[in-house]
PDB file of C-alpha atoms in Angstrom:
ATOM      1  CA  ALA A   1     -29.448  38.871  33.283  1.00 70.00           C
ATOM      2  CA  GLN A   2     -29.556  39.435  29.575  1.00 74.00           C
ATOM      3  CA  SER A   3     -30.104  36.614  27.132  1.00 83.00           C
ATOM      4  CA  VAL A   4     -30.702  36.237  23.433  1.00 90.00           C
ATOM      5  CA  THR A   5     -32.712  33.563  21.650  1.00 92.00           C
ATOM      6  CA  GLN A   6     -32.560  33.047  17.925  1.00 93.00           C
ATOM      7  CA  LEU A   7     -35.600  30.988  17.185  1.00 92.00           C
ATOM      8  CA  ASP A   8     -34.366  29.222  14.057  1.00 93.00           C
ATOM      9  CA  SER A   9     -31.026  27.482  13.636  1.00 90.00           C
ATOM     10  CA  HIS A  10     -31.551  27.345   9.852  1.00 93.00           C
ATOM     11  CA  VAL A  11     -33.678  29.389   7.477  1.00 97.00           C
ATOM     12  CA  SER A  12     -33.977  28.500   3.811  1.00 97.00           C
ATOM     13  CA  VAL A  13     -35.505  30.873   1.258  1.00 97.00           C
ATOM     14  CA  SER A  14     -35.514  31.158  -2.502  1.00 97.00           C
ATOM     15  CA  GLU A  15     -33.560  33.915  -4.182  1.00 97.00           C
ATOM     16  CA  GLY A  16     -35.736  36.982  -4.604  1.00 97.00           C
ATOM     17  CA  THR A  17     -38.096  36.156  -1.736  1.00 98.00           C
ATOM     18  CA  PRO A  18     -38.234  37.897   1.651  1.00 98.00           C
ATOM     19  CA  VAL A  19     -35.968  36.973   4.531  1.00 98.00           C
ATOM     20  CA  LEU A  20     -37.034  36.876   8.190  1.00 98.00           C
ATOM     21  CA  LEU A  21     -34.557  35.920  10.912  1.00 98.00           C
ATOM     22  CA  ARG A  22     -36.108  35.954  14.353  1.00 98.00           C
ATOM     23  CA  CYS A  23     -34.512  37.126  17.577  1.00 97.00           C
ATOM     24  CA  ASN A  24     -35.934  37.550  21.051  1.00 95.00           C
ATOM     25  CA  TYR A  25     -34.072  38.974  23.981  1.00 92.00           C
ATOM     26  CA  SER A  26     -34.455  39.441  27.675  1.00 88.00           C
ATOM     27  CA  SER A  27     -32.958  42.382  29.464  1.00 78.00           C
ATOM     28  CA  SER A  28     -33.517  44.150  32.729  1.00 72.00           C
ATOM     29  CA  TYR A  29     -32.990  47.547  31.121  1.00 75.00           C
ATOM     30  CA  SER A  30     -33.242  49.151  27.716  1.00 75.00           C
ATOM     31  CA  PRO A  31     -30.696  47.210  25.699  1.00 83.00           C
ATOM     32  CA  SER A  32     -28.490  47.870  22.734  1.00 87.00           C
ATOM     33  CA  LEU A  33     -29.045  45.234  20.087  1.00 91.00           C
ATOM     34  CA  PHE A  34     -27.015  44.223  17.092  1.00 92.00           C
ATOM     35  CA  TRP A  35     -27.093  41.891  14.136  1.00 94.00           C
ATOM     36  CA  TYR A  36     -23.791  40.516  12.850  1.00 92.00           C
ATOM     37  CA  VAL A  37     -23.170  38.426   9.767  1.00 91.00           C
ATOM     38  CA  GLN A  38     -20.415  35.886   9.281  1.00 84.00           C
ATOM     39  CA  HIS A  39     -19.669  34.602   5.835  1.00 82.00           C
ATOM     40  CA  PRO A  40     -17.842  31.270   5.559  1.00 74.00           C
ATOM     41  CA  ASN A  41     -14.247  31.463   6.780  1.00 62.00           C
ATOM     42  CA  LYS A  42     -14.515  35.188   7.331  1.00 67.00           C
ATOM     43  CA  GLY A  43     -14.794  37.419  10.353  1.00 67.00           C
ATOM     44  CA  LEU A  44     -17.854  39.095  11.669  1.00 78.00           C
ATOM     45  CA  GLN A  45     -19.399  42.140  10.081  1.00 83.00           C
ATOM     46  CA  LEU A  46     -21.847  44.484  11.731  1.00 85.00           C
ATOM     47  CA  LEU A  47     -25.127  44.612   9.805  1.00 92.00           C
ATOM     48  CA  LEU A  48     -26.991  47.075  11.976  1.00 92.00           C
ATOM     49  CA  LYS A  49     -27.496  48.217  15.535  1.00 89.00           C
ATOM     50  CA  TYR A  50     -30.239  49.597  17.744  1.00 90.00           C
ATOM     51  CA  THR A  51     -29.207  51.973  20.520  1.00 82.00           C
ATOM     52  CA  SER A  52     -32.480  53.546  21.724  1.00 76.00           C
ATOM     53  CA  ALA A  53     -33.049  55.840  18.763  1.00 76.00           C
ATOM     54  CA  ALA A  54     -35.460  54.929  15.947  1.00 85.00           C
ATOM     55  CA  THR A  55     -37.050  51.525  16.452  1.00 90.00           C
ATOM     56  CA  LEU A  56     -36.744  50.635  12.763  1.00 94.00           C
ATOM     57  CA  VAL A  57     -33.077  50.325  11.978  1.00 94.00           C
ATOM     58  CA  LYS A  58     -31.669  50.121   8.490  1.00 95.00           C
ATOM     59  CA  GLY A  59     -28.413  48.341   7.899  1.00 93.00           C
ATOM     60  CA  ILE A  60     -26.100  47.377   5.103  1.00 92.00           C
ATOM     61  CA  ASN A  61     -26.981  45.216   2.100  1.00 93.00           C
ATOM     62  CA  GLY A  62     -30.690  46.031   2.321  1.00 96.00           C
ATOM     63  CA  PHE A  63     -31.261  44.515   5.750  1.00 97.00           C
ATOM     64  CA  GLU A  64     -33.330  46.131   8.439  1.00 97.00           C
ATOM     65  CA  ALA A  65     -34.590  45.235  11.898  1.00 97.00           C
ATOM     66  CA  GLU A  66     -37.359  46.511  14.107  1.00 95.00           C
ATOM     67  CA  PHE A  67     -37.045  46.819  17.858  1.00 93.00           C
ATOM     68  CA  LYS A  68     -40.345  45.878  19.529  1.00 93.00           C
ATOM     69  CA  LYS A  69     -40.157  46.360  23.237  1.00 89.00           C
ATOM     70  CA  SER A  70     -43.594  44.879  23.937  1.00 90.00           C
ATOM     71  CA  GLU A  71     -42.586  41.678  22.175  1.00 92.00           C
ATOM     72  CA  THR A  72     -38.917  41.801  23.275  1.00 93.00           C
ATOM     73  CA  SER A  73     -38.013  41.097  19.686  1.00 95.00           C
ATOM     74  CA  PHE A  74     -35.474  42.384  17.187  1.00 96.00           C
ATOM     75  CA  HIS A  75     -36.182  40.431  14.015  1.00 97.00           C
ATOM     76  CA  LEU A  76     -33.992  40.904  10.940  1.00 98.00           C
ATOM     77  CA  THR A  77     -35.639  41.259   7.544  1.00 98.00           C
ATOM     78  CA  LYS A  78     -34.794  41.827   3.914  1.00 98.00           C
ATOM     79  CA  PRO A  79     -37.365  42.232   1.143  1.00 97.00           C
ATOM     80  CA  SER A  80     -35.544  40.177  -1.462  1.00 97.00           C
ATOM     81  CA  ALA A  81     -32.838  37.596  -0.809  1.00 97.00           C
ATOM     82  CA  HIS A  82     -29.690  37.425  -2.876  1.00 96.00           C
ATOM     83  CA  MET A  83     -27.349  34.488  -3.228  1.00 96.00           C
ATOM     84  CA  SER A  84     -24.599  36.506  -1.551  1.00 94.00           C
ATOM     85  CA  ASP A  85     -26.739  36.732   1.611  1.00 96.00           C
ATOM     86  CA  ALA A  86     -26.020  33.086   2.395  1.00 96.00           C
ATOM     87  CA  ALA A  87     -24.177  33.233   5.714  1.00 94.00           C
ATOM     88  CA  GLU A  88     -24.640  32.858   9.424  1.00 90.00           C
ATOM     89  CA  TYR A  89     -26.375  35.662  11.290  1.00 94.00           C
ATOM     90  CA  PHE A  90     -25.998  36.459  14.962  1.00 92.00           C
ATOM     91  CA  CYS A  91     -28.296  38.525  17.129  1.00 94.00           C
ATOM     92  CA  VAL A  92     -26.461  40.175  19.995  1.00 90.00           C
ATOM     93  CA  VAL A  93     -27.388  42.189  23.076  1.00 87.00           C
ATOM     94  CA  ARG A  94     -24.894  44.440  24.794  1.00 81.00           C
ATOM     95  CA  ASP A  95     -24.850  44.565  28.555  1.00 71.00           C
ATOM     96  CA  SER A  96     -24.066  47.502  30.781  1.00 69.00           C
ATOM     97  CA  ASN A  97     -20.356  46.591  30.787  1.00 65.00           C
ATOM     98  CA  TYR A  98     -20.225  46.720  26.997  1.00 64.00           C
ATOM     99  CA  GLN A  99     -19.852  42.963  26.798  1.00 67.00           C
ATOM    100  CA  LEU A 100     -21.822  41.159  24.172  1.00 75.00           C
ATOM    101  CA  ILE A 101     -24.237  38.296  24.759  1.00 81.00           C
ATOM    102  CA  TRP A 102     -24.580  36.257  21.588  1.00 84.00           C
ATOM    103  CA  GLY A 103     -27.437  34.281  20.162  1.00 87.00           C
ATOM    104  CA  ALA A 104     -26.689  30.801  18.848  1.00 84.00           C
ATOM    105  CA  GLY A 105     -26.832  31.990  15.260  1.00 89.00           C
ATOM    106  CA  THR A 106     -29.108  31.342  12.303  1.00 93.00           C
ATOM    107  CA  LYS A 107     -27.745  29.890   9.109  1.00 92.00           C
ATOM    108  CA  LEU A 108     -29.389  31.472   6.083  1.00 96.00           C
ATOM    109  CA  ILE A 109     -29.562  29.282   3.003  1.00 97.00           C
ATOM    110  CA  ILE A 110     -30.518  30.785  -0.334  1.00 97.00           C
ATOM    111  CA  LYS A 111     -31.979  28.488  -2.950  1.00 96.00           C
ATOM    112  CA  PRO A 112     -31.486  29.434  -6.596  1.00 93.00           C
TER     113      PRO A 112
ATOM    114  CA  GLY B   1     -14.996  52.183   9.367  1.00 59.00           C
ATOM    115  CA  ALA B   2     -12.401  51.109  11.865  1.00 65.00           C
ATOM    116  CA  VAL B   3     -10.286  48.080  11.019  1.00 82.00           C
ATOM    117  CA  VAL B   4      -9.136  45.274  13.236  1.00 87.00           C
ATOM    118  CA  SER B   5      -6.596  42.870  11.810  1.00 89.00           C
ATOM    119  CA  GLN B   6      -5.845  39.383  13.042  1.00 91.00           C
ATOM    120  CA  HIS B   7      -2.787  37.374  12.171  1.00 92.00           C
ATOM    121  CA  PRO B   8      -2.406  34.635  11.213  1.00 92.00           C
ATOM    122  CA  SER B   9      -5.757  33.924   9.597  1.00 87.00           C
ATOM    123  CA  TRP B  10      -5.013  30.214   9.468  1.00 89.00           C
ATOM    124  CA  VAL B  11      -2.472  28.198  11.442  1.00 93.00           C
ATOM    125  CA  ILE B  12      -1.746  24.490  11.713  1.00 94.00           C
ATOM    126  CA  CYS B  13       0.485  23.265  14.495  1.00 94.00           C
ATOM    127  CA  LYS B  14       1.596  20.056  16.151  1.00 95.00           C
ATOM    128  CA  SER B  15       0.181  18.967  19.469  1.00 96.00           C
ATOM    129  CA  GLY B  16       2.243  20.294  22.357  1.00 96.00           C
ATOM    130  CA  THR B  17       3.463  23.430  20.626  1.00 96.00           C
ATOM    131  CA  SER B  18       2.388  26.995  21.370  1.00 96.00           C
ATOM    132  CA  VAL B  19       0.714  29.337  18.957  1.00 97.00           C
ATOM    133  CA  LYS B  20       0.437  33.119  19.124  1.00 97.00           C
ATOM    134  CA  ILE B  21      -2.410  35.046  17.493  1.00 96.00           C
ATOM    135  CA  GLU B  22      -2.203  38.806  17.098  1.00 96.00           C
ATOM    136  CA  CYS B  23      -5.041  41.292  17.094  1.00 95.00           C
ATOM    137  CA  ARG B  24      -4.301  44.817  15.945  1.00 94.00           C
ATOM    138  CA  SER B  25      -6.470  47.896  15.711  1.00 91.00           C
ATOM    139  CA  LEU B  26      -5.151  49.581  12.595  1.00 89.00           C
ATOM    140  CA  ASP B  27      -6.631  53.056  12.708  1.00 85.00           C
ATOM    141  CA  PHE B  28      -7.777  53.609  16.263  1.00 86.00           C
ATOM    142  CA  GLN B  29      -6.634  53.066  19.808  1.00 87.00           C
ATOM    143  CA  ALA B  30      -8.317  50.186  21.574  1.00 87.00           C
ATOM    144  CA  THR B  31      -8.444  50.409  25.326  1.00 84.00           C
ATOM    145  CA  THR B  32     -10.300  47.126  25.550  1.00 88.00           C
ATOM    146  CA  MET B  33     -10.041  44.012  23.461  1.00 91.00           C
ATOM    147  CA  PHE B  34     -12.100  40.863  23.693  1.00 91.00           C
ATOM    148  CA  TRP B  35     -11.171  37.346  22.659  1.00 94.00           C
ATOM    149  CA  TYR B  36     -13.831  34.910  21.519  1.00 92.00           C
ATOM    150  CA  ARG B  37     -13.806  31.293  20.522  1.00 92.00           C
ATOM    151  CA  GLN B  38     -16.254  29.767  18.103  1.00 84.00           C
ATOM    152  CA  PHE B  39     -16.934  26.072  18.180  1.00 75.00           C
ATOM    153  CA  PRO B  40     -18.314  24.459  15.018  1.00 69.00           C
ATOM    154  CA  LYS B  41     -22.011  25.185  14.532  1.00 64.00           C
ATOM    155  CA  GLN B  42     -22.124  27.151  17.755  1.00 68.00           C
ATOM    156  CA  SER B  43     -22.147  30.766  18.731  1.00 72.00           C
ATOM    157  CA  LEU B  44     -19.207  32.776  19.907  1.00 80.00           C
ATOM    158  CA  MET B  45     -18.007  32.240  23.420  1.00 85.00           C
ATOM    159  CA  LEU B  46     -16.292  35.086  25.198  1.00 87.00           C
ATOM    160  CA  MET B  47     -12.976  33.883  26.554  1.00 92.00           C
ATOM    161  CA  ALA B  48     -11.502  36.969  28.126  1.00 93.00           C
ATOM    162  CA  THR B  49     -11.468  40.733  28.265  1.00 90.00           C
ATOM    163  CA  SER B  50      -8.174  42.560  28.155  1.00 89.00           C
ATOM    164  CA  ASN B  51      -7.533  46.166  29.042  1.00 85.00           C
ATOM    165  CA  GLU B  52      -4.358  47.836  27.930  1.00 82.00           C
ATOM    166  CA  GLY B  53      -1.679  47.639  30.577  1.00 81.00           C
ATOM    167  CA  SER B  54      -3.509  45.340  32.966  1.00 83.00           C
ATOM    168  CA  LYS B  55      -4.167  41.648  33.380  1.00 87.00           C
ATOM    169  CA  ALA B  56      -6.905  40.052  31.339  1.00 91.00           C
ATOM    170  CA  THR B  57     -10.179  39.040  32.935  1.00 91.00           C
ATOM    171  CA  TYR B  58     -11.057  35.488  32.023  1.00 93.00           C
ATOM    172  CA  GLU B  59     -14.524  34.024  31.783  1.00 89.00           C
ATOM    173  CA  GLN B  60     -15.436  31.104  33.967  1.00 88.00           C
ATOM    174  CA  GLY B  61     -14.083  27.831  32.634  1.00 90.00           C
ATOM    175  CA  VAL B  62     -11.312  29.405  30.544  1.00 93.00           C
ATOM    176  CA  GLU B  63      -7.833  28.356  31.648  1.00 93.00           C
ATOM    177  CA  LYS B  64      -5.718  31.467  32.028  1.00 92.00           C
ATOM    178  CA  ASP B  65      -2.475  29.497  31.999  1.00 94.00           C
ATOM    179  CA  LYS B  66      -3.403  27.872  28.730  1.00 96.00           C
ATOM    180  CA  PHE B  67      -4.735  30.926  26.946  1.00 96.00           C
ATOM    181  CA  LEU B  68      -2.270  33.713  27.675  1.00 95.00           C
ATOM    182  CA  ILE B  69      -3.470  37.165  26.763  1.00 94.00           C
ATOM    183  CA  ASN B  70      -1.254  40.193  26.554  1.00 90.00           C
ATOM    184  CA  HIS B  71      -2.436  43.715  25.776  1.00 88.00           C
ATOM    185  CA  ALA B  72       0.805  45.638  25.884  1.00 82.00           C
ATOM    186  CA  SER B  73      -0.215  48.592  23.751  1.00 89.00           C
ATOM    187  CA  LEU B  74      -3.323  50.431  22.653  1.00 89.00           C
ATOM    188  CA  THR B  75      -3.204  48.794  19.242  1.00 92.00           C
ATOM    189  CA  LEU B  76      -2.113  45.232  19.926  1.00 93.00           C
ATOM    190  CA  SER B  77      -3.371  42.285  21.925  1.00 94.00           C
ATOM    191  CA  THR B  78      -2.040  38.750  21.620  1.00 95.00           C
ATOM    192  CA  LEU B  79      -3.527  35.393  22.481  1.00 96.00           C
ATOM    193  CA  THR B  80      -1.080  32.557  22.999  1.00 97.00           C
ATOM    194  CA  VAL B  81      -2.423  29.024  23.098  1.00 97.00           C
ATOM    195  CA  THR B  82       0.164  27.140  25.101  1.00 96.00           C
ATOM    196  CA  SER B  83       0.812  23.413  24.703  1.00 96.00           C
ATOM    197  CA  ALA B  84      -1.960  23.174  22.156  1.00 96.00           C
ATOM    198  CA  HIS B  85      -4.014  20.006  21.831  1.00 95.00           C
ATOM    199  CA  PRO B  86      -6.467  18.911  19.143  1.00 94.00           C
ATOM    200  CA  GLU B  87      -9.405  20.001  21.301  1.00 93.00           C
ATOM    201  CA  ASP B  88      -8.069  23.557  21.109  1.00 94.00           C
ATOM    202  CA  SER B  89      -8.734  23.551  17.381  1.00 93.00           C
ATOM    203  CA  SER B  90     -11.229  26.311  16.808  1.00 91.00           C
ATOM    204  CA  PHE B  91     -11.921  29.677  15.273  1.00 88.00           C
ATOM    205  CA  TYR B  92     -10.632  32.501  17.464  1.00 92.00           C
ATOM    206  CA  ILE B  93     -11.927  36.021  16.967  1.00 91.00           C
ATOM    207  CA  CYS B  94     -10.902  39.246  18.616  1.00 92.00           C
ATOM    208  CA  SER B  95     -12.770  42.491  18.889  1.00 90.00           C
ATOM    209  CA  ALA B  96     -11.583  45.907  19.891  1.00 88.00           C
ATOM    210  CA  ARG B  97     -13.336  48.853  21.428  1.00 83.00           C
ATOM    211  CA  GLY B  98     -12.152  52.363  20.822  1.00 74.00           C
ATOM    212  CA  THR B  99     -11.749  55.012  23.444  1.00 70.00           C
ATOM    213  CA  GLY B 100     -14.791  56.973  22.356  1.00 64.00           C
ATOM    214  CA  SER B 101     -17.891  55.352  20.917  1.00 58.00           C
ATOM    215  CA  GLY B 102     -17.892  52.017  22.652  1.00 62.00           C
ATOM    216  CA  GLU B 103     -18.632  50.315  19.360  1.00 70.00           C
ATOM    217  CA  LEU B 104     -16.864  47.023  18.828  1.00 77.00           C
ATOM    218  CA  PHE B 105     -14.983  46.126  15.697  1.00 82.00           C
ATOM    219  CA  PHE B 106     -14.123  42.547  14.913  1.00 84.00           C
ATOM    220  CA  GLY B 107     -11.123  40.914  13.380  1.00 86.00           C
ATOM    221  CA  GLU B 108     -11.387  38.430  10.549  1.00 80.00           C
ATOM    222  CA  GLY B 109     -10.688  35.549  12.895  1.00 86.00           C
ATOM    223  CA  SER B 110      -7.924  32.976  13.116  1.00 90.00           C
ATOM    224  CA  ARG B 111      -8.545  29.325  12.451  1.00 89.00           C
ATOM    225  CA  LEU B 112      -6.345  27.070  14.564  1.00 93.00           C
ATOM    226  CA  THR B 113      -5.933  23.418  13.696  1.00 93.00           C
ATOM    227  CA  VAL B 114      -3.910  21.290  16.086  1.00 95.00           C
ATOM    228  CA  LEU B 115      -2.722  17.982  14.699  1.00 94.00           C
TER     229      LEU B 115
END
């Protein structure tokens, strides 16, 4: 069975510094992986997705993630944090029935 | 990109009343829609999967008689919380999958507060 583990419930960085949100997954086959962002009182927005093409995936707002099969990881990064990046981020794996298995989420806090 | 609209975005109701939440795909036909519930400081929990024209498939532990799901057309699914109680207060989100790509698009969510 697939599962997703987001290793940090909260990450706090200063504005202008790099962001790293960690995600590990387990899957019995080659998965599709996603990162979603949820800003306060808003719906979910797709940041990026990996679907067995290039292992380095670029998304919106300067975010990117690298699929590492050997490490079963799909960490989300951004070179320089902006105040508007403060939100909750969810790592998601899609199973063979197109249903999504969600990580517990990581709250990103940006310090001025 | 494709748009999924939920209505209402915020609803407050009295305990014992029923509340209906709509999920519409605005510019594509959605053969499958999913309903999620988000508890405070927790991840999304899949409640049910609905396919147009057939009965919804509920996840284990979700009361089908309490959370009525109807997917009568390719652009509309509704979730009705019947006889709502304060413990039903939550953030409900729907997602819709188009006929082609399989990509999911999410609504903005509906925040239900039961007094």
